[in-house]
Amino acid sequence: MNLPYAEPDLFTAMSTQRAMRRLKPDQVPDAYIEKIVWAATQAPNGGNKQPWRFLVVKDPAKKLALQQIYARQWDLYIEESNPGTRAGGDPEALAALTKRFAAGQYLADHLHEAPVIIIPCGFLLPVNTGIASGSSIYPAIQNLMLSARALGLGCVMTTLHRHDEDAVRDLLGIPADAHTAALIPIGWPMGRFGPVRRRPIAEVAYWDHWGEPKPPLPPRR
């Protein structure tokens, strides 16, 4: 399947894959959706069991019902969240949170306008317990999102719907053993891709023991 790639370089795609919550309603060709789902299925997974399914939602009525489910949970989240308190008096943090909340509100109000919503579902594997049991779905989701970025498509991984997962199951006929790992709206972005802000490696990577920084290089002789 030959498709025009907007960003062929993997590392550039990774470093510019912003969460795109504002999407145009313009249609996305099915070939693009098939390509990103194909990319998801190439992900590593436990025992090559491929314990995943990808539910592609394009039906306007079902997208509207998903938006209503999502918006209810967003409203509850907003009631419990206070940007000023979370920012701790830091003006820069407050500005960033206010911007993020505004984008989140837009998504809650306009989710149904995204041309495609993909719900990746995973199955728990008995070989592991806890977080590892259903973890195979998340490398697949990352593949899906990176390939969307490579094709110039915007998306964001959301999970608020899981607070009312039964309603999503009923709407889409999802069986009880298939766990909805995310809800991902996909479309052409209104904004532009650009550098993401992340903590430096020195703050998040330890060497040989928790909390230990990378040891200095031995002196040259």
mmCIF file of N, CA and C in Angstrom, residues 8-139:
data_model
loop_
_atom_site.group_PDB
_atom_site.id
_atom_site.type_symbol
_atom_site.label_atom_id
_atom_site.label_comp_id
_atom_site.label_asym_id
_atom_site.label_seq_id
_atom_site.Cartn_x
_atom_site.Cartn_y
_atom_site.Cartn_z
ATOM 1 N N PRO A 8 8.754 10.800 7.169
ATOM 2 C CA PRO A 8 9.300 9.444 7.089
ATOM 3 C C PRO A 8 10.314 9.101 8.172
ATOM 4 N N ASP A 9 10.839 10.121 8.857
ATOM 5 C CA ASP A 9 11.884 9.849 9.841
ATOM 6 C C ASP A 9 11.261 9.511 11.195
ATOM 7 N N LEU A 10 11.577 8.336 11.730
ATOM 8 C CA LEU A 10 10.965 7.851 12.962
ATOM 9 C C LEU A 10 11.261 8.769 14.143
ATOM 10 N N PHE A 11 12.505 9.180 14.293
ATOM 11 C CA PHE A 11 12.867 9.978 15.463
ATOM 12 C C PHE A 11 12.231 11.365 15.415
ATOM 13 N N THR A 12 12.100 11.925 14.225
ATOM 14 C CA THR A 12 11.399 13.200 14.101
ATOM 15 C C THR A 12 9.928 13.035 14.446
ATOM 16 N N ALA A 13 9.325 11.950 13.984
ATOM 17 C CA ALA A 13 7.926 11.685 14.309
ATOM 18 C C ALA A 13 7.738 11.580 15.814
ATOM 19 N N MET A 14 8.642 10.872 16.490
ATOM 20 C CA MET A 14 8.543 10.724 17.940
ATOM 21 C C MET A 14 8.625 12.056 18.663
ATOM 22 N N SER A 15 9.536 12.905 18.225
ATOM 23 C CA SER A 15 9.799 14.149 18.953
ATOM 24 C C SER A 15 8.849 15.273 18.583
ATOM 25 N N THR A 16 7.961 15.037 17.615
ATOM 26 C CA THR A 16 7.011 16.081 17.215
ATOM 27 C C THR A 16 5.564 15.597 17.301
ATOM 28 N N GLN A 17 5.345 14.475 17.952
ATOM 29 C CA GLN A 17 4.008 13.885 18.026
ATOM 30 C C GLN A 17 3.221 14.506 19.169
ATOM 31 N N ARG A 18 2.748 15.695 18.938
ATOM 32 C CA ARG A 18 1.941 16.366 19.950
ATOM 33 C C ARG A 18 0.560 15.729 20.052
ATOM 34 N N ALA A 19 -0.048 15.848 21.228
ATOM 35 C CA ALA A 19 -1.432 15.417 21.392
ATOM 36 C C ALA A 19 -2.324 16.402 20.642
ATOM 37 N N MET A 20 -3.004 15.906 19.615
ATOM 38 C CA MET A 20 -3.855 16.754 18.782
ATOM 39 C C MET A 20 -5.317 16.530 19.175
ATOM 40 N N ARG A 21 -5.872 17.469 19.922
ATOM 41 C CA ARG A 21 -7.261 17.368 20.380
ATOM 42 C C ARG A 21 -8.222 18.150 19.498
ATOM 43 N N ARG A 22 -7.682 19.012 18.658
ATOM 44 C CA ARG A 22 -8.503 19.768 17.719
ATOM 45 C C ARG A 22 -8.278 19.202 16.324
ATOM 46 N N LEU A 23 -9.306 18.568 15.801
ATOM 47 C CA LEU A 23 -9.198 17.876 14.515
ATOM 48 C C LEU A 23 -10.233 18.406 13.538
ATOM 49 N N LYS A 24 -9.870 18.442 12.284
ATOM 50 C CA LYS A 24 -10.806 18.853 11.232
ATOM 51 C C LYS A 24 -11.801 17.725 10.967
ATOM 52 N N PRO A 25 -13.008 18.059 10.565
ATOM 53 C CA PRO A 25 -13.993 17.021 10.265
ATOM 54 C C PRO A 25 -13.785 16.366 8.896
ATOM 55 N N ASP A 26 -12.806 16.849 8.124
ATOM 56 C CA ASP A 26 -12.549 16.310 6.786
ATOM 57 C C ASP A 26 -12.295 14.808 6.845
ATOM 58 N N GLN A 27 -12.820 14.097 5.889
ATOM 59 C CA GLN A 27 -12.711 12.646 5.872
ATOM 60 C C GLN A 27 -11.263 12.184 5.675
ATOM 61 N N VAL A 28 -10.948 11.060 6.268
ATOM 62 C CA VAL A 28 -9.648 10.403 6.120
ATOM 63 C C VAL A 28 -9.859 9.147 5.267
ATOM 64 N N PRO A 29 -9.093 8.974 4.194
ATOM 65 C CA PRO A 29 -9.271 7.781 3.361
ATOM 66 C C PRO A 29 -9.110 6.495 4.163
ATOM 67 N N ASP A 30 -9.927 5.503 3.847
ATOM 68 C CA ASP A 30 -9.846 4.226 4.547
ATOM 69 C C ASP A 30 -8.459 3.613 4.434
ATOM 70 N N ALA A 31 -7.776 3.879 3.325
ATOM 71 C CA ALA A 31 -6.439 3.317 3.138
ATOM 72 C C ALA A 31 -5.484 3.792 4.234
ATOM 73 N N TYR A 32 -5.650 5.036 4.692
ATOM 74 C CA TYR A 32 -4.814 5.551 5.769
ATOM 75 C C TYR A 32 -5.134 4.830 7.076
ATOM 76 N N ILE A 33 -6.411 4.625 7.340
ATOM 77 C CA ILE A 33 -6.802 3.951 8.574
ATOM 78 C C ILE A 33 -6.308 2.504 8.563
ATOM 79 N N GLU A 34 -6.437 1.843 7.430
ATOM 80 C CA GLU A 34 -5.949 0.469 7.322
ATOM 81 C C GLU A 34 -4.440 0.411 7.535
ATOM 82 N N LYS A 35 -3.730 1.428 7.058
ATOM 83 C CA LYS A 35 -2.272 1.451 7.211
ATOM 84 C C LYS A 35 -1.878 1.595 8.678
ATOM 85 N N ILE A 36 -2.548 2.474 9.413
ATOM 86 C CA ILE A 36 -2.138 2.666 10.800
ATOM 87 C C ILE A 36 -2.566 1.479 11.669
ATOM 88 N N VAL A 37 -3.674 0.833 11.327
ATOM 89 C CA VAL A 37 -4.041 -0.378 12.063
ATOM 90 C C VAL A 37 -3.049 -1.487 11.742
ATOM 91 N N TRP A 38 -2.633 -1.580 10.489
ATOM 92 C CA TRP A 38 -1.586 -2.552 10.127
ATOM 93 C C TRP A 38 -0.332 -2.298 10.958
ATOM 94 N N ALA A 39 0.066 -1.037 11.081
ATOM 95 C CA ALA A 39 1.250 -0.708 11.879
ATOM 96 C C ALA A 39 1.076 -1.159 13.321
ATOM 97 N N ALA A 40 -0.126 -0.998 13.852
ATOM 98 C CA ALA A 40 -0.390 -1.433 15.231
ATOM 99 C C ALA A 40 -0.177 -2.930 15.382
ATOM 100 N N THR A 41 -0.556 -3.693 14.368
ATOM 101 C CA THR A 41 -0.443 -5.157 14.462
ATOM 102 C C THR A 41 0.990 -5.653 14.326
ATOM 103 N N GLN A 42 1.916 -4.760 13.994
ATOM 104 C CA GLN A 42 3.322 -5.153 13.894
ATOM 105 C C GLN A 42 4.055 -5.018 15.228
ATOM 106 N N ALA A 43 3.359 -4.567 16.249
ATOM 107 C CA ALA A 43 3.999 -4.299 17.535
ATOM 108 C C ALA A 43 4.404 -5.590 18.242
ATOM 109 N N PRO A 44 5.440 -5.528 19.088
ATOM 110 C CA PRO A 44 5.783 -6.683 19.918
ATOM 111 C C PRO A 44 4.662 -6.977 20.899
ATOM 112 N N ASN A 45 4.518 -8.249 21.257
ATOM 113 C CA ASN A 45 3.446 -8.629 22.171
ATOM 114 C C ASN A 45 3.787 -9.960 22.817
ATOM 115 N N GLY A 46 3.184 -10.219 23.954
ATOM 116 C CA GLY A 46 3.518 -11.402 24.736
ATOM 117 C C GLY A 46 3.231 -12.708 24.010
ATOM 118 N N GLY A 47 4.284 -13.499 23.793
ATOM 119 C CA GLY A 47 4.137 -14.824 23.204
ATOM 120 C C GLY A 47 3.585 -14.815 21.796
ATOM 121 N N ASN A 48 3.633 -13.673 21.136
ATOM 122 C CA ASN A 48 3.031 -13.489 19.815
ATOM 123 C C ASN A 48 1.563 -13.927 19.803
ATOM 124 N N LYS A 49 0.897 -13.718 20.934
ATOM 125 C CA LYS A 49 -0.532 -14.038 21.019
ATOM 126 C C LYS A 49 -1.387 -13.003 20.286
ATOM 127 N N GLN A 50 -0.794 -11.815 20.048
ATOM 128 C CA GLN A 50 -1.502 -10.730 19.378
ATOM 129 C C GLN A 50 -2.877 -10.496 20.030
ATOM 130 N N PRO A 51 -2.871 -10.258 21.347
ATOM 131 C CA PRO A 51 -4.126 -10.161 22.105
ATOM 132 C C PRO A 51 -4.788 -8.791 21.962
ATOM 133 N N TRP A 52 -5.199 -8.467 20.764
ATOM 134 C CA TRP A 52 -5.767 -7.153 20.518
ATOM 135 C C TRP A 52 -6.839 -7.202 19.434
ATOM 136 N N ARG A 53 -7.710 -6.208 19.485
ATOM 137 C CA ARG A 53 -8.662 -5.929 18.424
ATOM 138 C C ARG A 53 -8.762 -4.401 18.319
ATOM 139 N N PHE A 54 -9.075 -3.916 17.139
ATOM 140 C CA PHE A 54 -9.137 -2.474 16.911
ATOM 141 C C PHE A 54 -10.499 -2.128 16.311
ATOM 142 N N LEU A 55 -11.305 -1.431 17.090
ATOM 143 C CA LEU A 55 -12.654 -1.095 16.668
ATOM 144 C C LEU A 55 -12.633 0.294 16.035
ATOM 145 N N VAL A 56 -12.880 0.350 14.735
ATOM 146 C CA VAL A 56 -12.873 1.605 13.978
ATOM 147 C C VAL A 56 -14.309 2.130 13.913
ATOM 148 N N VAL A 57 -14.529 3.305 14.458
ATOM 149 C CA VAL A 57 -15.882 3.871 14.526
ATOM 150 C C VAL A 57 -15.963 5.081 13.598
ATOM 151 N N LYS A 58 -16.845 4.986 12.583
ATOM 152 C CA LYS A 58 -17.075 6.079 11.643
ATOM 153 C C LYS A 58 -18.549 6.483 11.591
ATOM 154 N N ASP A 59 -19.426 5.651 12.114
ATOM 155 C CA ASP A 59 -20.851 5.923 12.083
ATOM 156 C C ASP A 59 -21.175 7.180 12.905
ATOM 157 N N PRO A 60 -21.805 8.193 12.288
ATOM 158 C CA PRO A 60 -22.057 9.456 13.004
ATOM 159 C C PRO A 60 -22.852 9.295 14.295
ATOM 160 N N ALA A 61 -23.852 8.429 14.296
ATOM 161 C CA ALA A 61 -24.669 8.257 15.503
ATOM 162 C C ALA A 61 -23.850 7.640 16.633
ATOM 163 N N LYS A 62 -23.003 6.678 16.295
ATOM 164 C CA LYS A 62 -22.181 6.044 17.331
ATOM 165 C C LYS A 62 -21.095 6.987 17.829
ATOM 166 N N LYS A 63 -20.541 7.791 16.935
ATOM 167 C CA LYS A 63 -19.557 8.783 17.372
ATOM 168 C C LYS A 63 -20.206 9.804 18.309
ATOM 169 N N LEU A 64 -21.412 10.213 18.007
ATOM 170 C CA LEU A 64 -22.106 11.154 18.886
ATOM 171 C C LEU A 64 -22.375 10.536 20.252
ATOM 172 N N ALA A 65 -22.768 9.261 20.262
ATOM 173 C CA ALA A 65 -22.999 8.581 21.543
ATOM 174 C C ALA A 65 -21.699 8.469 22.336
ATOM 175 N N LEU A 66 -20.585 8.209 21.670
ATOM 176 C CA LEU A 66 -19.285 8.164 22.350
ATOM 177 C C LEU A 66 -18.926 9.540 22.911
ATOM 178 N N GLN A 67 -19.222 10.581 22.146
ATOM 179 C CA GLN A 67 -18.944 11.939 22.623
ATOM 180 C C GLN A 67 -19.729 12.241 23.889
ATOM 181 N N GLN A 68 -20.967 11.799 23.938
ATOM 182 C CA GLN A 68 -21.799 12.054 25.116
ATOM 183 C C GLN A 68 -21.272 11.308 26.333
ATOM 184 N N ILE A 69 -20.818 10.075 26.126
ATOM 185 C CA ILE A 69 -20.212 9.310 27.222
ATOM 186 C C ILE A 69 -18.952 10.010 27.715
ATOM 187 N N TYR A 70 -18.113 10.402 26.751
ATOM 188 C CA TYR A 70 -16.845 11.039 27.086
ATOM 189 C C TYR A 70 -17.065 12.385 27.781
ATOM 190 N N ALA A 71 -18.012 13.176 27.258
ATOM 191 C CA ALA A 71 -18.247 14.511 27.820
ATOM 192 C C ALA A 71 -18.720 14.438 29.273
ATOM 193 N N ARG A 72 -19.526 13.431 29.584
ATOM 194 C CA ARG A 72 -19.978 13.280 30.982
ATOM 195 C C ARG A 72 -18.786 13.036 31.900
ATOM 196 N N GLN A 73 -17.867 12.205 31.471
ATOM 197 C CA GLN A 73 -16.699 11.918 32.292
ATOM 198 C C GLN A 73 -15.751 13.110 32.357
ATOM 199 N N TRP A 74 -15.661 13.860 31.268
ATOM 200 C CA TRP A 74 -14.847 15.066 31.282
ATOM 201 C C TRP A 74 -15.410 16.083 32.284
ATOM 202 N N ASP A 75 -16.716 16.242 32.309
ATOM 203 C CA ASP A 75 -17.331 17.175 33.252
ATOM 204 C C ASP A 75 -17.009 16.779 34.694
ATOM 205 N N LEU A 76 -17.059 15.487 34.991
ATOM 206 C CA LEU A 76 -16.721 15.024 36.334
ATOM 207 C C LEU A 76 -15.249 15.284 36.643
ATOM 208 N N TYR A 77 -14.407 15.069 35.652
ATOM 209 C CA TYR A 77 -12.970 15.313 35.839
ATOM 210 C C TYR A 77 -12.708 16.792 36.131
ATOM 211 N N ILE A 78 -13.374 17.675 35.399
ATOM 212 C CA ILE A 78 -13.190 19.111 35.601
ATOM 213 C C ILE A 78 -13.655 19.536 36.989
ATOM 214 N N GLU A 79 -14.760 18.950 37.462
ATOM 215 C CA GLU A 79 -15.268 19.282 38.792
ATOM 216 C C GLU A 79 -14.247 18.953 39.883
ATOM 217 N N GLU A 80 -13.471 17.888 39.636
ATOM 218 C CA GLU A 80 -12.509 17.447 40.647
ATOM 219 C C GLU A 80 -11.140 18.100 40.484
ATOM 220 N N SER A 81 -10.920 18.785 39.369
ATOM 221 C CA SER A 81 -9.603 19.350 39.081
ATOM 222 C C SER A 81 -9.654 20.866 39.199
ATOM 223 N N ASN A 82 -8.593 21.426 39.736
ATOM 224 C CA ASN A 82 -8.470 22.873 39.860
ATOM 225 C C ASN A 82 -7.099 23.273 39.339
ATOM 226 N N PRO A 83 -7.041 23.911 38.166
ATOM 227 C CA PRO A 83 -5.732 24.258 37.600
ATOM 228 C C PRO A 83 -4.878 25.098 38.538
ATOM 229 N N GLY A 84 -5.525 26.037 39.257
ATOM 230 C CA GLY A 84 -4.754 26.887 40.155
ATOM 231 C C GLY A 84 -4.089 26.098 41.261
ATOM 232 N N THR A 85 -4.826 25.160 41.849
ATOM 233 C CA THR A 85 -4.260 24.331 42.910
ATOM 234 C C THR A 85 -3.166 23.428 42.374
ATOM 235 N N ARG A 86 -3.424 22.825 41.214
ATOM 236 C CA ARG A 86 -2.451 21.907 40.636
ATOM 237 C C ARG A 86 -1.178 22.623 40.218
ATOM 238 N N ALA A 87 -1.295 23.886 39.825
ATOM 239 C CA ALA A 87 -0.111 24.636 39.388
ATOM 240 C C ALA A 87 0.763 25.067 40.555
ATOM 241 N N GLY A 88 0.208 25.046 41.764
ATOM 242 C CA GLY A 88 0.999 25.380 42.941
ATOM 243 C C GLY A 88 1.561 26.791 42.944
ATOM 244 N N GLY A 89 0.843 27.726 42.339
ATOM 245 C CA GLY A 89 1.300 29.112 42.329
ATOM 246 C C GLY A 89 2.321 29.434 41.262
ATOM 247 N N ASP A 90 2.646 28.490 40.419
ATOM 248 C CA ASP A 90 3.619 28.708 39.343
ATOM 249 C C ASP A 90 2.881 29.253 38.122
ATOM 250 N N PRO A 91 3.118 30.510 37.741
ATOM 251 C CA PRO A 91 2.392 31.104 36.606
ATOM 252 C C PRO A 91 2.591 30.337 35.299
ATOM 253 N N GLU A 92 3.789 29.858 35.070
ATOM 254 C CA GLU A 92 4.057 29.117 33.833
ATOM 255 C C GLU A 92 3.283 27.800 33.817
ATOM 256 N N ALA A 93 3.263 27.116 34.964
ATOM 257 C CA ALA A 93 2.512 25.861 35.055
ATOM 258 C C ALA A 93 1.018 26.116 34.911
ATOM 259 N N LEU A 94 0.534 27.226 35.494
ATOM 260 C CA LEU A 94 -0.881 27.558 35.391
ATOM 261 C C LEU A 94 -1.273 27.833 33.943
ATOM 262 N N ALA A 95 -0.422 28.551 33.223
ATOM 263 C CA ALA A 95 -0.703 28.849 31.817
ATOM 264 C C ALA A 95 -0.753 27.570 30.990
ATOM 265 N N ALA A 96 0.175 26.650 31.268
ATOM 266 C CA ALA A 96 0.212 25.390 30.528
ATOM 267 C C ALA A 96 -1.020 24.546 30.833
ATOM 268 N N LEU A 97 -1.420 24.499 32.116
ATOM 269 C CA LEU A 97 -2.605 23.731 32.494
ATOM 270 C C LEU A 97 -3.876 24.334 31.905
ATOM 271 N N THR A 98 -3.973 25.649 31.921
ATOM 272 C CA THR A 98 -5.144 26.313 31.358
ATOM 273 C C THR A 98 -5.271 26.018 29.874
ATOM 274 N N LYS A 99 -4.154 26.034 29.170
ATOM 275 C CA LYS A 99 -4.144 25.717 27.743
ATOM 276 C C LYS A 99 -4.559 24.269 27.505
ATOM 277 N N ARG A 100 -4.040 23.363 28.345
ATOM 278 C CA ARG A 100 -4.365 21.945 28.191
ATOM 279 C C ARG A 100 -5.847 21.690 28.487
ATOM 280 N N PHE A 101 -6.365 22.352 29.518
ATOM 281 C CA PHE A 101 -7.781 22.172 29.853
ATOM 282 C C PHE A 101 -8.679 22.701 28.735
ATOM 283 N N ALA A 102 -8.277 23.798 28.120
ATOM 284 C CA ALA A 102 -9.065 24.338 27.011
ATOM 285 C C ALA A 102 -9.097 23.368 25.843
ATOM 286 N N ALA A 103 -7.945 22.755 25.551
ATOM 287 C CA ALA A 103 -7.890 21.764 24.475
ATOM 288 C C ALA A 103 -8.724 20.533 24.839
ATOM 289 N N GLY A 104 -8.668 20.144 26.114
ATOM 290 C CA GLY A 104 -9.464 19.012 26.568
ATOM 291 C C GLY A 104 -10.952 19.288 26.469
ATOM 292 N N GLN A 105 -11.340 20.520 26.784
ATOM 293 C CA GLN A 105 -12.752 20.886 26.680
ATOM 294 C C GLN A 105 -13.213 20.859 25.229
ATOM 295 N N TYR A 106 -12.348 21.314 24.335
ATOM 296 C CA TYR A 106 -12.693 21.274 22.910
ATOM 297 C C TYR A 106 -12.932 19.833 22.467
ATOM 298 N N LEU A 107 -12.051 18.945 22.876
ATOM 299 C CA LEU A 107 -12.213 17.537 22.503
ATOM 300 C C LEU A 107 -13.517 16.979 23.051
ATOM 301 N N ALA A 108 -13.817 17.283 24.304
ATOM 302 C CA ALA A 108 -15.059 16.783 24.910
ATOM 303 C C ALA A 108 -16.283 17.293 24.157
ATOM 304 N N ASP A 109 -16.222 18.513 23.658
ATOM 305 C CA ASP A 109 -17.357 19.111 22.954
ATOM 306 C C ASP A 109 -17.453 18.647 21.498
ATOM 307 N N HIS A 110 -16.313 18.281 20.911
ATOM 308 C CA HIS A 110 -16.275 18.035 19.463
ATOM 309 C C HIS A 110 -15.786 16.632 19.094
ATOM 310 N N LEU A 111 -15.713 15.727 20.043
ATOM 311 C CA LEU A 111 -15.183 14.386 19.761
ATOM 312 C C LEU A 111 -15.891 13.734 18.579
ATOM 313 N N HIS A 112 -17.201 13.896 18.510
ATOM 314 C CA HIS A 112 -17.972 13.241 17.456
ATOM 315 C C HIS A 112 -17.680 13.781 16.059
ATOM 316 N N GLU A 113 -17.025 14.950 15.985
ATOM 317 C CA GLU A 113 -16.697 15.534 14.691
ATOM 318 C C GLU A 113 -15.422 14.950 14.093
ATOM 319 N N ALA A 114 -14.638 14.246 14.899
ATOM 320 C CA ALA A 114 -13.462 13.564 14.346
ATOM 321 C C ALA A 114 -13.933 12.550 13.314
ATOM 322 N N PRO A 115 -13.295 12.486 12.157
ATOM 323 C CA PRO A 115 -13.778 11.556 11.124
ATOM 324 C C PRO A 115 -13.698 10.098 11.534
ATOM 325 N N VAL A 116 -12.750 9.772 12.412
ATOM 326 C CA VAL A 116 -12.566 8.383 12.834
ATOM 327 C C VAL A 116 -12.231 8.343 14.318
ATOM 328 N N ILE A 117 -12.816 7.400 15.022
ATOM 329 C CA ILE A 117 -12.426 7.109 16.400
ATOM 330 C C ILE A 117 -12.038 5.636 16.446
ATOM 331 N N ILE A 118 -10.847 5.361 16.954
ATOM 332 C CA ILE A 118 -10.398 3.972 17.076
ATOM 333 C C ILE A 118 -10.332 3.606 18.556
ATOM 334 N N ILE A 119 -10.924 2.478 18.880
ATOM 335 C CA ILE A 119 -10.879 1.955 20.246
ATOM 336 C C ILE A 119 -10.072 0.664 20.243
ATOM 337 N N PRO A 120 -8.806 0.728 20.663
ATOM 338 C CA PRO A 120 -7.997 -0.489 20.764
ATOM 339 C C PRO A 120 -8.411 -1.283 22.005
ATOM 340 N N CYS A 121 -8.636 -2.552 21.816
ATOM 341 C CA CYS A 121 -9.040 -3.424 22.921
ATOM 342 C C CYS A 121 -8.001 -4.511 23.122
ATOM 343 N N GLY A 122 -7.716 -4.805 24.375
ATOM 344 C CA GLY A 122 -6.738 -5.833 24.694
ATOM 345 C C GLY A 122 -7.353 -6.934 25.536
ATOM 346 N N PHE A 123 -6.713 -8.092 25.489
ATOM 347 C CA PHE A 123 -7.136 -9.239 26.289
ATOM 348 C C PHE A 123 -6.054 -9.555 27.309
ATOM 349 N N LEU A 124 -6.464 -9.902 28.514
ATOM 350 C CA LEU A 124 -5.510 -10.229 29.569
ATOM 351 C C LEU A 124 -4.905 -11.601 29.309
ATOM 352 N N LEU A 125 -3.605 -11.725 29.569
ATOM 353 C CA LEU A 125 -2.907 -12.990 29.369
ATOM 354 C C LEU A 125 -2.615 -13.640 30.719
ATOM 355 N N PRO A 126 -2.905 -14.915 30.875
ATOM 356 C CA PRO A 126 -2.701 -15.580 32.171
ATOM 357 C C PRO A 126 -1.230 -15.748 32.534
ATOM 358 N N VAL A 127 -0.336 -15.547 31.580
ATOM 359 C CA VAL A 127 1.081 -15.750 31.857
ATOM 360 C C VAL A 127 1.616 -14.693 32.818
ATOM 361 N N ASN A 128 0.926 -13.558 32.932
ATOM 362 C CA ASN A 128 1.351 -12.491 33.821
ATOM 363 C C ASN A 128 0.178 -12.008 34.662
ATOM 364 N N THR A 129 0.483 -11.200 35.659
ATOM 365 C CA THR A 129 -0.551 -10.596 36.489
ATOM 366 C C THR A 129 -0.334 -9.097 36.549
ATOM 367 N N GLY A 130 -1.331 -8.394 37.050
ATOM 368 C CA GLY A 130 -1.192 -6.955 37.242
ATOM 369 C C GLY A 130 -1.022 -6.214 35.934
ATOM 370 N N ILE A 131 -0.172 -5.196 35.951
ATOM 371 C CA ILE A 131 -0.013 -4.311 34.808
ATOM 372 C C ILE A 131 0.518 -5.043 33.580
ATOM 373 N N ALA A 132 1.272 -6.111 33.781
ATOM 374 C CA ALA A 132 1.867 -6.809 32.643
ATOM 375 C C ALA A 132 0.873 -7.667 31.880
ATOM 376 N N SER A 133 -0.220 -8.040 32.508
ATOM 377 C CA SER A 133 -1.144 -8.983 31.895
ATOM 378 C C SER A 133 -1.738 -8.461 30.589
ATOM 379 N N GLY A 134 -2.129 -7.204 30.570
ATOM 380 C CA GLY A 134 -2.731 -6.647 29.363
ATOM 381 C C GLY A 134 -1.852 -5.639 28.652
ATOM 382 N N SER A 135 -0.557 -5.674 28.931
ATOM 383 C CA SER A 135 0.327 -4.609 28.459
ATOM 384 C C SER A 135 0.627 -4.670 26.967
ATOM 385 N N SER A 136 0.355 -5.775 26.306
ATOM 386 C CA SER A 136 0.697 -5.889 24.884
ATOM 387 C C SER A 136 -0.028 -4.864 24.023
ATOM 388 N N ILE A 137 -1.170 -4.382 24.473
ATOM 389 C CA ILE A 137 -1.947 -3.453 23.649
ATOM 390 C C ILE A 137 -1.255 -2.104 23.513
ATOM 391 N N TYR A 138 -0.439 -1.707 24.494
ATOM 392 C CA TYR A 138 0.099 -0.349 24.456
ATOM 393 C C TYR A 138 1.238 -0.151 23.457
ATOM 394 N N PRO A 139 2.139 -1.119 23.240
ATOM 395 C CA PRO A 139 3.053 -0.959 22.105
ATOM 396 C C PRO A 139 2.303 -0.850 20.783
#
